[in-house]
Amino acid sequence: MANTDFYDDDLSQPPRTPLGSRGLGGEGRDKKPMNSDDAMAGRASDLNLTGMKRHQKDVTEQATQALHELEQLRQRQEQLEREKKVLEQAQRQQETFTRGRKEMTGYLRKSLTSLERDEVETQRYLELISSARTRFREMLGEVDALNEDEWSEEQLSDELSRGLTVLEEIRGEYNRTMARLEA
């Protein structure tokens, strides 16, 4: 073994041109150097590559922005759905309130009319009872006043006749009053 040290032959060679300036196949050493048109085309290619990256970045940002907007719209939709539910509940409560109020107003008005009519009838009935009670007391006094023990024999026939007439009148009035009370 002659020489065991590693030595790179490429280091002793003249520098090569970059890949972009070489021709197809990579034979840059054997070809003549690039002219200015070739250099401009290479720079334009670099600009196109930079433009592509910029376009890709713009598209990515637009996609991210669109996703962000979609998320905001989804959140807004959820918020609107919650608000809709609240409003629907409020509407149902308002309809129930309006219906219940109308229903109870009708019931109460009808009942008040009926009670007022009953009150008037009851008042008349109470007045009838009061006057019947007063009159029955008077009639009881008249019947109690018919005391046959006090009649003399000479007046017995007249007193009986008069007593029967009083009793008949009282019986008639009593029957009429009881009929009105029971009606």
PDB file of N, CA and C in Angstrom, residues 81-158:
ATOM      1  N   GLU A  81     -79.271  30.012  15.633  1.00  0.00           N
ATOM      2  CA  GLU A  81     -80.184  28.916  15.965  1.00  0.00           C
ATOM      3  C   GLU A  81     -80.595  28.989  17.434  1.00  0.00           C
ATOM      4  N   ARG A  82     -79.627  29.330  18.313  1.00  0.00           N
ATOM      5  CA  ARG A  82     -79.978  29.486  19.738  1.00  0.00           C
ATOM      6  C   ARG A  82     -80.951  30.644  19.915  1.00  0.00           C
ATOM      7  N   GLU A  83     -80.678  31.757  19.240  1.00  0.00           N
ATOM      8  CA  GLU A  83     -81.583  32.909  19.320  1.00  0.00           C
ATOM      9  C   GLU A  83     -82.958  32.553  18.767  1.00  0.00           C
ATOM     10  N   LYS A  84     -82.983  31.766  17.697  1.00  0.00           N
ATOM     11  CA  LYS A  84     -84.254  31.342  17.102  1.00  0.00           C
ATOM     12  C   LYS A  84     -85.052  30.514  18.108  1.00  0.00           C
ATOM     13  N   LYS A  85     -84.364  29.582  18.794  1.00  0.00           N
ATOM     14  CA  LYS A  85     -85.050  28.764  19.798  1.00  0.00           C
ATOM     15  C   LYS A  85     -85.621  29.635  20.914  1.00  0.00           C
ATOM     16  N   VAL A  86     -84.835  30.605  21.365  1.00  0.00           N
ATOM     17  CA  VAL A  86     -85.303  31.509  22.424  1.00  0.00           C
ATOM     18  C   VAL A  86     -86.525  32.287  21.944  1.00  0.00           C
ATOM     19  N   LEU A  87     -86.454  32.795  20.709  1.00  0.00           N
ATOM     20  CA  LEU A  87     -87.578  33.564  20.162  1.00  0.00           C
ATOM     21  C   LEU A  87     -88.808  32.685  19.955  1.00  0.00           C
ATOM     22  N   GLU A  88     -88.597  31.444  19.490  1.00  0.00           N
ATOM     23  CA  GLU A  88     -89.728  30.534  19.315  1.00  0.00           C
ATOM     24  C   GLU A  88     -90.377  30.228  20.658  1.00  0.00           C
ATOM     25  N   GLN A  89     -89.558  30.015  21.696  1.00  0.00           N
ATOM     26  CA  GLN A  89     -90.093  29.762  23.037  1.00  0.00           C
ATOM     27  C   GLN A  89     -90.881  30.972  23.526  1.00  0.00           C
ATOM     28  N   ALA A  90     -90.332  32.158  23.311  1.00  0.00           N
ATOM     29  CA  ALA A  90     -91.031  33.386  23.720  1.00  0.00           C
ATOM     30  C   ALA A  90     -92.342  33.528  22.961  1.00  0.00           C
ATOM     31  N   GLN A  91     -92.332  33.169  21.681  1.00  0.00           N
ATOM     32  CA  GLN A  91     -93.555  33.259  20.878  1.00  0.00           C
ATOM     33  C   GLN A  91     -94.602  32.267  21.396  1.00  0.00           C
ATOM     34  N   ARG A  92     -94.157  31.033  21.715  1.00  0.00           N
ATOM     35  CA  ARG A  92     -95.104  30.042  22.262  1.00  0.00           C
ATOM     36  C   ARG A  92     -95.687  30.533  23.587  1.00  0.00           C
ATOM     37  N   GLN A  93     -94.837  31.102  24.443  1.00  0.00           N
ATOM     38  CA  GLN A  93     -95.322  31.613  25.723  1.00  0.00           C
ATOM     39  C   GLN A  93     -96.303  32.757  25.513  1.00  0.00           C
ATOM     40  N   GLN A  94     -95.999  33.621  24.564  1.00  0.00           N
ATOM     41  CA  GLN A  94     -96.895  34.751  24.292  1.00  0.00           C
ATOM     42  C   GLN A  94     -98.236  34.249  23.760  1.00  0.00           C
ATOM     43  N   GLU A  95     -98.195  33.246  22.860  1.00  0.00           N
ATOM     44  CA  GLU A  95     -99.441  32.687  22.334  1.00  0.00           C
ATOM     45  C   GLU A  95    -100.238  32.023  23.449  1.00  0.00           C
ATOM     46  N   THR A  96     -99.549  31.280  24.325  1.00  0.00           N
ATOM     47  CA  THR A  96    -100.224  30.630  25.451  1.00  0.00           C
ATOM     48  C   THR A  96    -100.831  31.677  26.378  1.00  0.00           C
ATOM     49  N   PHE A  97    -100.073  32.734  26.653  1.00  0.00           N
ATOM     50  CA  PHE A  97    -100.579  33.819  27.498  1.00  0.00           C
ATOM     51  C   PHE A  97    -101.810  34.463  26.872  1.00  0.00           C
ATOM     52  N   THR A  98    -101.726  34.803  25.583  1.00  0.00           N
ATOM     53  CA  THR A  98    -102.843  35.468  24.901  1.00  0.00           C
ATOM     54  C   THR A  98    -104.071  34.568  24.894  1.00  0.00           C
ATOM     55  N   ARG A  99    -103.868  33.285  24.570  1.00  0.00           N
ATOM     56  CA  ARG A  99    -104.981  32.337  24.542  1.00  0.00           C
ATOM     57  C   ARG A  99    -105.580  32.173  25.939  1.00  0.00           C
ATOM     58  N   GLY A 100    -104.719  32.015  26.968  1.00  0.00           N
ATOM     59  CA  GLY A 100    -105.198  31.856  28.343  1.00  0.00           C
ATOM     60  C   GLY A 100    -105.922  33.092  28.837  1.00  0.00           C
ATOM     61  N   ARG A 101    -105.382  34.256  28.490  1.00  0.00           N
ATOM     62  CA  ARG A 101    -106.032  35.507  28.903  1.00  0.00           C
ATOM     63  C   ARG A 101    -107.407  35.638  28.264  1.00  0.00           C
ATOM     64  N   LYS A 102    -107.490  35.341  26.975  1.00  0.00           N
ATOM     65  CA  LYS A 102    -108.772  35.433  26.272  1.00  0.00           C
ATOM     66  C   LYS A 102    -109.772  34.430  26.859  1.00  0.00           C
ATOM     67  N   GLU A 103    -109.289  33.214  27.104  1.00  0.00           N
ATOM     68  CA  GLU A 103    -110.147  32.169  27.664  1.00  0.00           C
ATOM     69  C   GLU A 103    -110.669  32.575  29.046  1.00  0.00           C
ATOM     70  N   MET A 104    -109.761  33.024  29.929  1.00  0.00           N
ATOM     71  CA  MET A 104    -110.175  33.388  31.283  1.00  0.00           C
ATOM     72  C   MET A 104    -111.052  34.638  31.289  1.00  0.00           C
ATOM     73  N   THR A 105    -110.785  35.577  30.391  1.00  0.00           N
ATOM     74  CA  THR A 105    -111.637  36.766  30.292  1.00  0.00           C
ATOM     75  C   THR A 105    -113.059  36.350  29.944  1.00  0.00           C
ATOM     76  N   GLY A 106    -113.191  35.427  28.985  1.00  0.00           N
ATOM     77  CA  GLY A 106    -114.521  34.935  28.606  1.00  0.00           C
ATOM     78  C   GLY A 106    -115.217  34.234  29.759  1.00  0.00           C
ATOM     79  N   TYR A 107    -114.482  33.326  30.436  1.00  0.00           N
ATOM     80  CA  TYR A 107    -115.071  32.612  31.574  1.00  0.00           C
ATOM     81  C   TYR A 107    -115.510  33.576  32.670  1.00  0.00           C
ATOM     82  N   LEU A 108    -114.631  34.512  33.007  1.00  0.00           N
ATOM     83  CA  LEU A 108    -114.937  35.439  34.100  1.00  0.00           C
ATOM     84  C   LEU A 108    -116.111  36.355  33.763  1.00  0.00           C
ATOM     85  N   ARG A 109    -116.156  36.858  32.529  1.00  0.00           N
ATOM     86  CA  ARG A 109    -117.276  37.728  32.138  1.00  0.00           C
ATOM     87  C   ARG A 109    -118.600  36.960  32.195  1.00  0.00           C
ATOM     88  N   LYS A 110    -118.584  35.738  31.679  1.00  0.00           N
ATOM     89  CA  LYS A 110    -119.799  34.919  31.691  1.00  0.00           C
ATOM     90  C   LYS A 110    -120.225  34.624  33.130  1.00  0.00           C
ATOM     91  N   SER A 111    -119.255  34.276  33.972  1.00  0.00           N
ATOM     92  CA  SER A 111    -119.572  33.972  35.369  1.00  0.00           C
ATOM     93  C   SER A 111    -120.063  35.207  36.111  1.00  0.00           C
ATOM     94  N   LEU A 112    -119.440  36.359  35.847  1.00  0.00           N
ATOM     95  CA  LEU A 112    -119.899  37.594  36.494  1.00  0.00           C
ATOM     96  C   LEU A 112    -121.341  37.916  36.118  1.00  0.00           C
ATOM     97  N   THR A 113    -121.665  37.768  34.845  1.00  0.00           N
ATOM     98  CA  THR A 113    -123.041  38.021  34.406  1.00  0.00           C
ATOM     99  C   THR A 113    -123.996  37.075  35.112  1.00  0.00           C
ATOM    100  N   SER A 114    -123.615  35.805  35.175  1.00  0.00           N
ATOM    101  CA  SER A 114    -124.460  34.808  35.839  1.00  0.00           C
ATOM    102  C   SER A 114    -124.594  35.110  37.333  1.00  0.00           C
ATOM    103  N   LEU A 115    -123.484  35.464  37.974  1.00  0.00           N
ATOM    104  CA  LEU A 115    -123.536  35.766  39.408  1.00  0.00           C
ATOM    105  C   LEU A 115    -124.356  37.025  39.697  1.00  0.00           C
ATOM    106  N   GLU A 116    -124.222  38.021  38.838  1.00  0.00           N
ATOM    107  CA  GLU A 116    -125.019  39.237  39.036  1.00  0.00           C
ATOM    108  C   GLU A 116    -126.508  38.929  38.905  1.00  0.00           C
ATOM    109  N   ARG A 117    -126.839  38.086  37.922  1.00  0.00           N
ATOM    110  CA  ARG A 117    -128.237  37.686  37.758  1.00  0.00           C
ATOM    111  C   ARG A 117    -128.697  36.894  38.985  1.00  0.00           C
ATOM    112  N   ASP A 118    -127.849  35.961  39.453  1.00  0.00           N
ATOM    113  CA  ASP A 118    -128.189  35.183  40.649  1.00  0.00           C
ATOM    114  C   ASP A 118    -128.322  36.081  41.874  1.00  0.00           C
ATOM    115  N   GLU A 119    -127.454  37.083  41.963  1.00  0.00           N
ATOM    116  CA  GLU A 119    -127.519  38.004  43.096  1.00  0.00           C
ATOM    117  C   GLU A 119    -128.838  38.774  43.092  1.00  0.00           C
ATOM    118  N   VAL A 120    -129.257  39.237  41.922  1.00  0.00           N
ATOM    119  CA  VAL A 120    -130.529  39.967  41.825  1.00  0.00           C
ATOM    120  C   VAL A 120    -131.680  39.045  42.210  1.00  0.00           C
ATOM    121  N   GLU A 121    -131.645  37.811  41.677  1.00  0.00           N
ATOM    122  CA  GLU A 121    -132.709  36.856  42.010  1.00  0.00           C
ATOM    123  C   GLU A 121    -132.680  36.510  43.493  1.00  0.00           C
ATOM    124  N   THR A 122    -131.474  36.335  44.039  1.00  0.00           N
ATOM    125  CA  THR A 122    -131.353  36.017  45.462  1.00  0.00           C
ATOM    126  C   THR A 122    -131.845  37.176  46.318  1.00  0.00           C
ATOM    127  N   GLN A 123    -131.530  38.383  45.892  1.00  0.00           N
ATOM    128  CA  GLN A 123    -131.998  39.564  46.628  1.00  0.00           C
ATOM    129  C   GLN A 123    -133.523  39.611  46.637  1.00  0.00           C
ATOM    130  N   ARG A 124    -134.114  39.341  45.452  1.00  0.00           N
ATOM    131  CA  ARG A 124    -135.589  39.309  45.397  1.00  0.00           C
ATOM    132  C   ARG A 124    -136.141  38.211  46.292  1.00  0.00           C
ATOM    133  N   TYR A 125    -135.499  37.041  46.275  1.00  0.00           N
ATOM    134  CA  TYR A 125    -135.949  35.925  47.091  1.00  0.00           C
ATOM    135  C   TYR A 125    -135.830  36.266  48.574  1.00  0.00           C
ATOM    136  N   LEU A 126    -134.695  36.921  48.945  1.00  0.00           N
ATOM    137  CA  LEU A 126    -134.534  37.327  50.345  1.00  0.00           C
ATOM    138  C   LEU A 126    -135.605  38.327  50.765  1.00  0.00           C
ATOM    139  N   GLU A 127    -135.926  39.250  49.858  1.00  0.00           N
ATOM    140  CA  GLU A 127    -137.001  40.206  50.153  1.00  0.00           C
ATOM    141  C   GLU A 127    -138.333  39.480  50.296  1.00  0.00           C
ATOM    142  N   LEU A 128    -138.577  38.491  49.436  1.00  0.00           N
ATOM    143  CA  LEU A 128    -139.811  37.701  49.519  1.00  0.00           C
ATOM    144  C   LEU A 128    -139.854  36.933  50.839  1.00  0.00           C
ATOM    145  N   ILE A 129    -138.728  36.325  51.214  1.00  0.00           N
ATOM    146  CA  ILE A 129    -138.671  35.591  52.484  1.00  0.00           C
ATOM    147  C   ILE A 129    -138.916  36.535  53.656  1.00  0.00           C
ATOM    148  N   SER A 130    -138.273  37.691  53.603  1.00  0.00           N
ATOM    149  CA  SER A 130    -138.430  38.655  54.693  1.00  0.00           C
ATOM    150  C   SER A 130    -139.882  39.110  54.825  1.00  0.00           C
ATOM    151  N   SER A 131    -140.498  39.442  53.687  1.00  0.00           N
ATOM    152  CA  SER A 131    -141.901  39.891  53.759  1.00  0.00           C
ATOM    153  C   SER A 131    -142.816  38.734  54.144  1.00  0.00           C
ATOM    154  N   ALA A 132    -142.515  37.501  53.685  1.00  0.00           N
ATOM    155  CA  ALA A 132    -143.336  36.339  54.062  1.00  0.00           C
ATOM    156  C   ALA A 132    -143.221  36.088  55.558  1.00  0.00           C
ATOM    157  N   ARG A 133    -142.040  36.179  56.093  1.00  0.00           N
ATOM    158  CA  ARG A 133    -141.846  35.974  57.530  1.00  0.00           C
ATOM    159  C   ARG A 133    -142.633  37.011  58.331  1.00  0.00           C
ATOM    160  N   THR A 134    -142.533  38.269  57.886  1.00  0.00           N
ATOM    161  CA  THR A 134    -143.273  39.333  58.578  1.00  0.00           C
ATOM    162  C   THR A 134    -144.770  39.056  58.508  1.00  0.00           C
ATOM    163  N   ARG A 135    -145.252  38.719  57.317  1.00  0.00           N
ATOM    164  CA  ARG A 135    -146.692  38.476  57.139  1.00  0.00           C
ATOM    165  C   ARG A 135    -147.136  37.241  57.902  1.00  0.00           C
ATOM    166  N   PHE A 136    -146.318  36.169  57.903  1.00  0.00           N
ATOM    167  CA  PHE A 136    -146.692  34.955  58.630  1.00  0.00           C
ATOM    168  C   PHE A 136    -146.808  35.246  60.128  1.00  0.00           C
ATOM    169  N   ARG A 137    -145.963  36.121  60.662  1.00  0.00           N
ATOM    170  CA  ARG A 137    -146.078  36.514  62.062  1.00  0.00           C
ATOM    171  C   ARG A 137    -147.408  37.212  62.327  1.00  0.00           C
ATOM    172  N   GLU A 138    -147.731  38.112  61.392  1.00  0.00           N
ATOM    173  CA  GLU A 138    -149.006  38.828  61.532  1.00  0.00           C
ATOM    174  C   GLU A 138    -150.168  37.837  61.474  1.00  0.00           C
ATOM    175  N   MET A 139    -150.115  36.912  60.506  1.00  0.00           N
ATOM    176  CA  MET A 139    -151.210  35.933  60.373  1.00  0.00           C
ATOM    177  C   MET A 139    -151.275  35.029  61.597  1.00  0.00           C
ATOM    178  N   LEU A 140    -150.119  34.665  62.147  1.00  0.00           N
ATOM    179  CA  LEU A 140    -150.113  33.846  63.365  1.00  0.00           C
ATOM    180  C   LEU A 140    -150.773  34.606  64.511  1.00  0.00           C
ATOM    181  N   GLY A 141    -150.512  35.892  64.575  1.00  0.00           N
ATOM    182  CA  GLY A 141    -151.169  36.728  65.595  1.00  0.00           C
ATOM    183  C   GLY A 141    -152.675  36.737  65.398  1.00  0.00           C
ATOM    184  N   GLU A 142    -153.132  36.816  64.134  1.00  0.00           N
ATOM    185  CA  GLU A 142    -154.570  36.814  63.851  1.00  0.00           C
ATOM    186  C   GLU A 142    -155.186  35.474  64.234  1.00  0.00           C
ATOM    187  N   VAL A 143    -154.467  34.374  63.920  1.00  0.00           N
ATOM    188  CA  VAL A 143    -155.010  33.043  64.277  1.00  0.00           C
ATOM    189  C   VAL A 143    -155.030  32.888  65.797  1.00  0.00           C
ATOM    190  N   ASP A 144    -153.971  33.341  66.460  1.00  0.00           N
ATOM    191  CA  ASP A 144    -153.947  33.249  67.928  1.00  0.00           C
ATOM    192  C   ASP A 144    -155.040  34.113  68.561  1.00  0.00           C
ATOM    193  N   ALA A 145    -155.417  35.174  67.887  1.00  0.00           N
ATOM    194  CA  ALA A 145    -156.459  36.069  68.414  1.00  0.00           C
ATOM    195  C   ALA A 145    -157.838  35.418  68.343  1.00  0.00           C
ATOM    196  N   LEU A 146    -157.976  34.404  67.507  1.00  0.00           N
ATOM    197  CA  LEU A 146    -159.265  33.692  67.437  1.00  0.00           C
ATOM    198  C   LEU A 146    -159.342  32.734  68.638  1.00  0.00           C
ATOM    199  N   ASN A 147    -159.769  33.207  69.734  1.00  0.00           N
ATOM    200  CA  ASN A 147    -159.830  32.414  70.952  1.00  0.00           C
ATOM    201  C   ASN A 147    -161.277  32.068  71.249  1.00  0.00           C
ATOM    202  N   GLU A 148    -161.642  30.864  70.920  1.00  0.00           N
ATOM    203  CA  GLU A 148    -163.036  30.440  71.089  1.00  0.00           C
ATOM    204  C   GLU A 148    -163.465  30.370  72.549  1.00  0.00           C
ATOM    205  N   ASP A 149    -162.522  30.325  73.466  1.00  0.00           N
ATOM    206  CA  ASP A 149    -162.887  30.296  74.882  1.00  0.00           C
ATOM    207  C   ASP A 149    -163.494  31.621  75.330  1.00  0.00           C
ATOM    208  N   GLU A 150    -163.228  32.664  74.629  1.00  0.00           N
ATOM    209  CA  GLU A 150    -163.742  33.972  75.008  1.00  0.00           C
ATOM    210  C   GLU A 150    -165.081  34.278  74.336  1.00  0.00           C
ATOM    211  N   TRP A 151    -165.542  33.434  73.457  1.00  0.00           N
ATOM    212  CA  TRP A 151    -166.784  33.724  72.742  1.00  0.00           C
ATOM    213  C   TRP A 151    -167.983  33.402  73.643  1.00  0.00           C
ATOM    214  N   SER A 152    -168.902  34.287  73.619  1.00  0.00           N
ATOM    215  CA  SER A 152    -170.134  33.995  74.369  1.00  0.00           C
ATOM    216  C   SER A 152    -171.041  33.151  73.489  1.00  0.00           C
ATOM    217  N   GLU A 153    -172.017  32.561  74.157  1.00  0.00           N
ATOM    218  CA  GLU A 153    -172.917  31.682  73.400  1.00  0.00           C
ATOM    219  C   GLU A 153    -173.763  32.449  72.431  1.00  0.00           C
ATOM    220  N   GLU A 154    -174.077  33.658  72.728  1.00  0.00           N
ATOM    221  CA  GLU A 154    -174.889  34.448  71.812  1.00  0.00           C
ATOM    222  C   GLU A 154    -174.099  34.811  70.574  1.00  0.00           C
ATOM    223  N   GLN A 155    -172.814  34.977  70.710  1.00  0.00           N
ATOM    224  CA  GLN A 155    -172.013  35.404  69.567  1.00  0.00           C
ATOM    225  C   GLN A 155    -171.288  34.227  68.914  1.00  0.00           C
ATOM    226  N   LEU A 156    -171.493  33.043  69.383  1.00  0.00           N
ATOM    227  CA  LEU A 156    -170.763  31.872  68.911  1.00  0.00           C
ATOM    228  C   LEU A 156    -170.921  31.689  67.416  1.00  0.00           C
ATOM    229  N   SER A 157    -172.108  31.788  66.906  1.00  0.00           N
ATOM    230  CA  SER A 157    -172.349  31.581  65.477  1.00  0.00           C
ATOM    231  C   SER A 157    -171.635  32.654  64.667  1.00  0.00           C
ATOM    232  N   ASP A 158    -171.753  33.913  65.059  1.00  0.00           N
ATOM    233  CA  ASP A 158    -171.080  35.004  64.333  1.00  0.00           C
ATOM    234  C   ASP A 158    -169.555  34.876  64.448  1.00  0.00           C
TER     235      ASP A 158
END
